[in-house]
Short mmCIF file of C-alpha atoms in Angstrom, two decimals:
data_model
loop_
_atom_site.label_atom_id
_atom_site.label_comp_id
_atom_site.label_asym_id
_atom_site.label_seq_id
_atom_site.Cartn_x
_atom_site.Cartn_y
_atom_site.Cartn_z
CA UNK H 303 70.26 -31.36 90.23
CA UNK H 304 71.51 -28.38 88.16
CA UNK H 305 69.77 -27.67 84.79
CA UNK H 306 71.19 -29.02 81.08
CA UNK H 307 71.17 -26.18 78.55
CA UNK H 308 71.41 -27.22 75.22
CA UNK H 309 72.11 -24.73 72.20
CA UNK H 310 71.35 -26.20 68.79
CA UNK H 311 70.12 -25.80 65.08
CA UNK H 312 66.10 -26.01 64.91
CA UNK H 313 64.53 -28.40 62.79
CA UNK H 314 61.38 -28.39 60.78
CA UNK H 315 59.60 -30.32 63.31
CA UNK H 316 60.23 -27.23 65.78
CA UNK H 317 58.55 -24.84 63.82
CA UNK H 318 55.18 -24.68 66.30
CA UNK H 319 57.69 -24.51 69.70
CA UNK H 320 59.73 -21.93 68.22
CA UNK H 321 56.19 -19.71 66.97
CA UNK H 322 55.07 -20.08 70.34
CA UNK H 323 58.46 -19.24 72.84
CA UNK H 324 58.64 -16.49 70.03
CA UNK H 325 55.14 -15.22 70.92
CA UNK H 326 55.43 -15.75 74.42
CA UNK H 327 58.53 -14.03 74.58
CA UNK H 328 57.32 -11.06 72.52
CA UNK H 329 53.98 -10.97 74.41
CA UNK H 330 56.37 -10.83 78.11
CA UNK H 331 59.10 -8.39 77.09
CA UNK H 332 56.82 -5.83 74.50
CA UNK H 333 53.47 -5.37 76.80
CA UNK H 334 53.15 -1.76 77.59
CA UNK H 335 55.58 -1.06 74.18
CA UNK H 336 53.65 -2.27 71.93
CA UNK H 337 49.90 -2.52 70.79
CA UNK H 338 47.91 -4.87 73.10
CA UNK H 339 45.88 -5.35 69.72
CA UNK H 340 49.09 -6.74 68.24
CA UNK H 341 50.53 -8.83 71.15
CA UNK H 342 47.16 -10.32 71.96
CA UNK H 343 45.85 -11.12 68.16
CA UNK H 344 44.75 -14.74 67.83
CA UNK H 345 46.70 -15.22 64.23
CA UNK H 346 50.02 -13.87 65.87
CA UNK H 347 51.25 -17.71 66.37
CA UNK H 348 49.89 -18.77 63.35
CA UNK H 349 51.42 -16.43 61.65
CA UNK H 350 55.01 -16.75 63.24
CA UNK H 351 54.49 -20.36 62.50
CA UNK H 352 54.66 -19.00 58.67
CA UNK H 353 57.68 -16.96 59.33
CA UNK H 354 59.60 -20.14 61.08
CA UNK H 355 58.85 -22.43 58.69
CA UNK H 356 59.66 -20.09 55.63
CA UNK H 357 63.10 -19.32 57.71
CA UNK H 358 64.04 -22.98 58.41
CA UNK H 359 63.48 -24.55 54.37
CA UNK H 360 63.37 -21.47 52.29
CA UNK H 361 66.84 -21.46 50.39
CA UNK H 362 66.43 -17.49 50.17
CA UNK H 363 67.41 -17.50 53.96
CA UNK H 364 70.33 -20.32 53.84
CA UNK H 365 72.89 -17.41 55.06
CA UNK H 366 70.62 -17.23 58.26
CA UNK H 367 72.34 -18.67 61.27
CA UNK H 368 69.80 -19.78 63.70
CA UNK H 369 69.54 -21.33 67.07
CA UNK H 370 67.68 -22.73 69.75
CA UNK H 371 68.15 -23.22 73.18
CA UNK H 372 66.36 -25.54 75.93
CA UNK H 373 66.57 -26.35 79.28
CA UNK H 374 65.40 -29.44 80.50
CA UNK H 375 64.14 -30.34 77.56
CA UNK H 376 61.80 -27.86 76.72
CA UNK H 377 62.43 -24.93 74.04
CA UNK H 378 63.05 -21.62 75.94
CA UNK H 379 64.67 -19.42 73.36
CA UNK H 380 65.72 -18.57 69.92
CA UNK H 381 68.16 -16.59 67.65
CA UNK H 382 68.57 -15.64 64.29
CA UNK H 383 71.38 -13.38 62.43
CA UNK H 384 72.91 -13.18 59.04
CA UNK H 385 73.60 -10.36 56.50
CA UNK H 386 73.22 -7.07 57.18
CA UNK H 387 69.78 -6.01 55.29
CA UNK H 388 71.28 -2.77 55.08
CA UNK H 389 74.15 -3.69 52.72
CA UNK H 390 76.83 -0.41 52.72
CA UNK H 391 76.27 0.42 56.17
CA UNK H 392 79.11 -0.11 58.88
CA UNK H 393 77.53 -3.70 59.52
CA UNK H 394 78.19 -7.35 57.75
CA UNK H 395 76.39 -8.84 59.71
CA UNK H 396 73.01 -8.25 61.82
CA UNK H 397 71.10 -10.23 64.61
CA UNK H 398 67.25 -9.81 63.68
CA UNK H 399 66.06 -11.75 66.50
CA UNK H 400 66.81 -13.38 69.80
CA UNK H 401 64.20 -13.76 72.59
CA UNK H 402 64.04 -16.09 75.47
CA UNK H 403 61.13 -16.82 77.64
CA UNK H 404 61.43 -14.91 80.96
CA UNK H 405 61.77 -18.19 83.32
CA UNK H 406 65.08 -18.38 82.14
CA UNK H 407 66.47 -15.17 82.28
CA UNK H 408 70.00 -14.86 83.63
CA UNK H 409 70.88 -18.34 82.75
CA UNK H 410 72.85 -18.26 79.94
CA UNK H 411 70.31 -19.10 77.59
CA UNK H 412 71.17 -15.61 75.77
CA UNK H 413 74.61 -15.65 76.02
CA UNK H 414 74.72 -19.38 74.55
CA UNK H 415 72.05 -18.48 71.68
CA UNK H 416 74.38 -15.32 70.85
CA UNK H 417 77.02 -17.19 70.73
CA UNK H 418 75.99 -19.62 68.69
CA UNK H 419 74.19 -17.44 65.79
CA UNK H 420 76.94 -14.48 65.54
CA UNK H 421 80.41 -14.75 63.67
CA UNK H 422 82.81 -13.18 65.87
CA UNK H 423 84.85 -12.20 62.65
CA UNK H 424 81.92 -9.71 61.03
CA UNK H 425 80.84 -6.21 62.69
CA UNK H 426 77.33 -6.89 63.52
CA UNK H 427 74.16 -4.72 64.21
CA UNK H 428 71.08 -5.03 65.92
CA UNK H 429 67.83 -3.42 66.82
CA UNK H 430 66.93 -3.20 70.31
CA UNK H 431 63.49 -1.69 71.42
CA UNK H 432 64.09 1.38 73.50
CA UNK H 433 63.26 1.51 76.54
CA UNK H 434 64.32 -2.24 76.86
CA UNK H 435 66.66 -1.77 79.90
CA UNK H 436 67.42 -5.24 80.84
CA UNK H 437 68.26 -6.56 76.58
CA UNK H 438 69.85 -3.06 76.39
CA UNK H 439 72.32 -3.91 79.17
CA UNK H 440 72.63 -7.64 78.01
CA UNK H 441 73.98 -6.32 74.49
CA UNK H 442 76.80 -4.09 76.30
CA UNK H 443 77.70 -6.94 78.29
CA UNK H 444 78.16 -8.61 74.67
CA UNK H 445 80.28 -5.49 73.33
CA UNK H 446 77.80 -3.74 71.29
CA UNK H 447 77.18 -0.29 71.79
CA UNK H 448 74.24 2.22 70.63
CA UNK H 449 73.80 4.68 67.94
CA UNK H 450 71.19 5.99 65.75
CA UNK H 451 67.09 5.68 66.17
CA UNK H 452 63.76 5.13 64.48
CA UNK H 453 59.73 4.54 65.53
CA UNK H 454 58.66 2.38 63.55
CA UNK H 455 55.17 0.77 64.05
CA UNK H 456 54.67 2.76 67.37
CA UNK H 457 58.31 1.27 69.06
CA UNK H 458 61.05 3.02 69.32
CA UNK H 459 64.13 1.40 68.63
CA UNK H 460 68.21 1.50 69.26
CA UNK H 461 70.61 0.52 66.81
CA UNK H 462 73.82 -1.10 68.50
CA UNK H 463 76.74 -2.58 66.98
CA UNK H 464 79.91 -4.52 67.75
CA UNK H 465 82.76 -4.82 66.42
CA UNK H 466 84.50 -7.68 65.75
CA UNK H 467 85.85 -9.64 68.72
CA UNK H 468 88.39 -12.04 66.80
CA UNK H 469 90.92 -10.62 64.71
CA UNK H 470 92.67 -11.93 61.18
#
Protein backbone atom coordinates (compact mmCIF):
# COMPACT_ATOMS: atom_id res chain seq x y z
CA UNK A 1 0.00 0.00 0.00
CA UNK A 2 1.67 3.24 -1.21
CA UNK A 3 2.02 6.14 1.31
CA UNK A 4 -0.70 9.33 1.62
CA UNK A 5 1.18 12.64 1.75
CA UNK A 6 -0.73 15.33 2.92
CA UNK A 7 0.43 19.11 2.65
CA UNK A 8 -1.52 21.48 4.86
CA UNK A 9 -1.72 24.70 7.12
CA UNK A 10 -0.52 23.85 10.87
CA UNK A 11 -2.67 24.53 13.62
CA UNK A 12 -2.07 25.62 17.15
CA UNK A 13 -2.49 22.23 18.41
CA UNK A 14 0.71 21.27 16.21
CA UNK A 15 2.93 23.52 17.77
CA UNK A 16 4.94 20.56 19.94
CA UNK A 17 5.10 18.13 16.49
CA UNK A 18 6.29 20.87 14.46
CA UNK A 19 9.20 21.99 17.51
CA UNK A 20 10.17 18.56 17.49
CA UNK A 21 10.38 17.38 13.36
CA UNK A 22 12.03 20.95 13.43
CA UNK A 23 14.65 19.81 15.97
CA UNK A 24 15.01 16.51 14.67
CA UNK A 25 15.49 17.70 11.36
CA UNK A 26 18.03 20.37 12.37
CA UNK A 27 19.81 17.92 14.75
CA UNK A 28 20.07 15.18 11.30
CA UNK A 29 21.01 17.61 8.54
CA UNK A 30 23.42 20.36 10.80
CA UNK A 31 25.64 17.67 12.95
CA UNK A 32 29.20 18.19 12.04
CA UNK A 33 28.05 22.09 10.79
CA UNK A 34 27.05 23.24 13.61
CA UNK A 35 27.86 23.31 17.45
CA UNK A 36 27.08 19.92 19.09
CA UNK A 37 26.47 22.33 22.19
CA UNK A 38 23.68 23.90 20.14
CA UNK A 39 22.08 20.85 18.40
CA UNK A 40 22.16 18.80 21.57
CA UNK A 41 20.89 21.64 24.24
CA UNK A 42 17.96 20.38 26.29
CA UNK A 43 15.87 23.91 25.85
CA UNK A 44 16.33 23.67 21.95
CA UNK A 45 12.59 22.11 21.67
CA UNK A 46 11.31 24.15 24.18
CA UNK A 47 12.41 26.88 22.77
CA UNK A 48 11.27 26.15 19.05
CA UNK A 49 8.03 25.40 20.72
CA UNK A 50 8.16 29.39 21.50
CA UNK A 51 9.08 30.23 18.01
CA UNK A 52 6.02 27.94 16.51
CA UNK A 53 3.60 29.09 18.59
CA UNK A 54 4.59 32.89 18.27
CA UNK A 55 4.60 32.08 14.26
CA UNK A 56 1.18 30.34 14.12
CA UNK A 57 -1.11 33.29 16.39
CA UNK A 58 1.13 36.26 16.39
CA UNK A 59 -0.61 38.78 13.88
CA UNK A 60 3.04 40.32 13.30
CA UNK A 61 3.69 37.12 11.14
CA UNK A 62 0.09 36.88 9.27
CA UNK A 63 2.12 37.42 5.78
CA UNK A 64 3.94 34.08 6.72
CA UNK A 65 2.85 31.23 4.53
CA UNK A 66 3.41 28.05 6.30
CA UNK A 67 3.02 24.39 5.81
CA UNK A 68 3.15 21.03 6.96
CA UNK A 69 3.47 17.86 5.52
CA UNK A 70 2.77 14.12 6.82
CA UNK A 71 2.86 10.85 5.71
CA UNK A 72 0.84 8.36 7.17
CA UNK A 73 -0.31 10.40 9.53
CA UNK A 74 2.53 11.52 11.28
CA UNK A 75 4.21 15.14 10.85
CA UNK A 76 7.45 14.77 8.79
CA UNK A 77 8.15 18.27 7.62
CA UNK A 78 7.62 21.93 7.60
CA UNK A 79 7.92 25.26 5.63
CA UNK A 80 7.71 28.73 6.15
CA UNK A 81 8.24 31.88 3.63
CA UNK A 82 6.96 35.37 3.34
CA UNK A 83 8.56 38.85 2.82
CA UNK A 84 11.82 39.33 2.09
CA UNK A 85 13.49 40.63 5.56
CA UNK A 86 15.79 42.33 3.43
CA UNK A 87 13.32 44.79 1.86
CA UNK A 88 15.30 46.60 -1.42
CA UNK A 89 17.17 43.65 -2.29
CA UNK A 90 16.40 41.67 -5.63
CA UNK A 91 13.93 39.43 -3.48
CA UNK A 92 9.95 39.86 -2.54
CA UNK A 93 9.78 37.14 -1.17
CA UNK A 94 12.08 34.66 1.02
CA UNK A 95 11.74 30.99 2.33
CA UNK A 96 13.24 31.09 6.02
CA UNK A 97 12.69 27.57 6.66
CA UNK A 98 11.84 24.17 5.30
CA UNK A 99 13.18 20.91 6.83
CA UNK A 100 11.92 17.43 6.61
CA UNK A 101 12.89 14.54 8.71
CA UNK A 102 15.38 12.30 6.83
CA UNK A 103 12.96 9.05 6.58
CA UNK A 104 11.29 10.81 4.03
CA UNK A 105 13.71 12.17 1.89
CA UNK A 106 13.09 11.88 -1.84
CA UNK A 107 9.43 11.61 -1.44
CA UNK A 108 8.04 14.64 -2.30
CA UNK A 109 7.57 15.87 1.01
CA UNK A 110 9.89 18.97 -0.07
CA UNK A 111 8.70 19.52 -3.26
CA UNK A 112 4.92 19.53 -1.90
CA UNK A 113 5.91 21.83 1.25
CA UNK A 114 7.69 24.26 -1.40
CA UNK A 115 5.04 24.30 -3.27
CA UNK A 116 2.69 25.03 -1.02
CA UNK A 117 4.50 28.02 1.02
CA UNK A 118 6.11 29.95 -2.16
CA UNK A 119 4.13 32.34 -4.60
CA UNK A 120 5.27 31.48 -7.92
CA UNK A 121 4.55 35.21 -8.95
CA UNK A 122 7.39 36.90 -6.40
CA UNK A 123 11.35 36.42 -6.89
CA UNK A 124 12.22 34.62 -3.81
CA UNK A 125 15.47 34.05 -1.74
CA UNK A 126 16.75 31.68 0.56
CA UNK A 127 19.59 30.70 2.78
CA UNK A 128 21.05 27.42 2.37
CA UNK A 129 23.92 26.17 4.72
CA UNK A 130 27.02 25.55 2.68
CA UNK A 131 28.24 22.66 2.38
CA UNK A 132 24.59 21.25 2.28
CA UNK A 133 24.99 19.22 -0.98
CA UNK A 134 21.86 17.29 -1.07
CA UNK A 135 19.24 20.85 -0.05
CA UNK A 136 21.76 22.65 -2.34
CA UNK A 137 20.87 20.41 -5.29
CA UNK A 138 17.10 20.18 -4.22
CA UNK A 139 16.86 24.14 -4.60
CA UNK A 140 18.34 23.97 -8.34
CA UNK A 141 16.00 21.35 -9.08
CA UNK A 142 13.38 24.11 -7.85
CA UNK A 143 15.05 26.94 -10.13
CA UNK A 144 16.95 28.84 -7.66
CA UNK A 145 20.39 29.50 -8.16
CA UNK A 146 23.37 30.78 -5.77
CA UNK A 147 25.02 34.00 -5.10
CA UNK A 148 26.53 35.85 -2.35
CA UNK A 149 27.82 34.42 1.31
CA UNK A 150 28.07 34.98 5.03
CA UNK A 151 29.26 32.89 8.47
CA UNK A 152 27.17 33.65 10.67
CA UNK A 153 27.12 31.81 14.08
CA UNK A 154 29.96 29.42 12.91
CA UNK A 155 27.78 28.19 9.44
CA UNK A 156 28.45 29.22 6.41
CA UNK A 157 25.71 29.96 4.27
CA UNK A 158 24.52 30.37 0.34
CA UNK A 159 22.12 32.79 -0.76
CA UNK A 160 19.99 31.41 -3.80
CA UNK A 161 17.21 32.91 -5.55
CA UNK A 162 14.55 32.24 -8.18
CA UNK A 163 12.91 34.00 -10.24
CA UNK A 164 9.56 33.97 -10.85
CA UNK A 165 8.11 30.89 -12.55
CA UNK A 166 4.54 32.34 -13.58
CA UNK A 167 4.35 35.32 -15.54
CA UNK A 168 1.61 38.44 -15.60
Amino acid sequence: MESELLVRRPTRKDVATIARVHVESWRETYRGLMSDGVLDDPDLVRHRERFWSEALTNPLYAQNRIAVAELDGSLVGVAMAGPALDPGGETTDQLYLIYTLATVHGRGAGASLLEAVLDPHACTGLWVADPNPRAQAFYRRHGFVGGKTKVEDGLREVWMTRPPTVRG
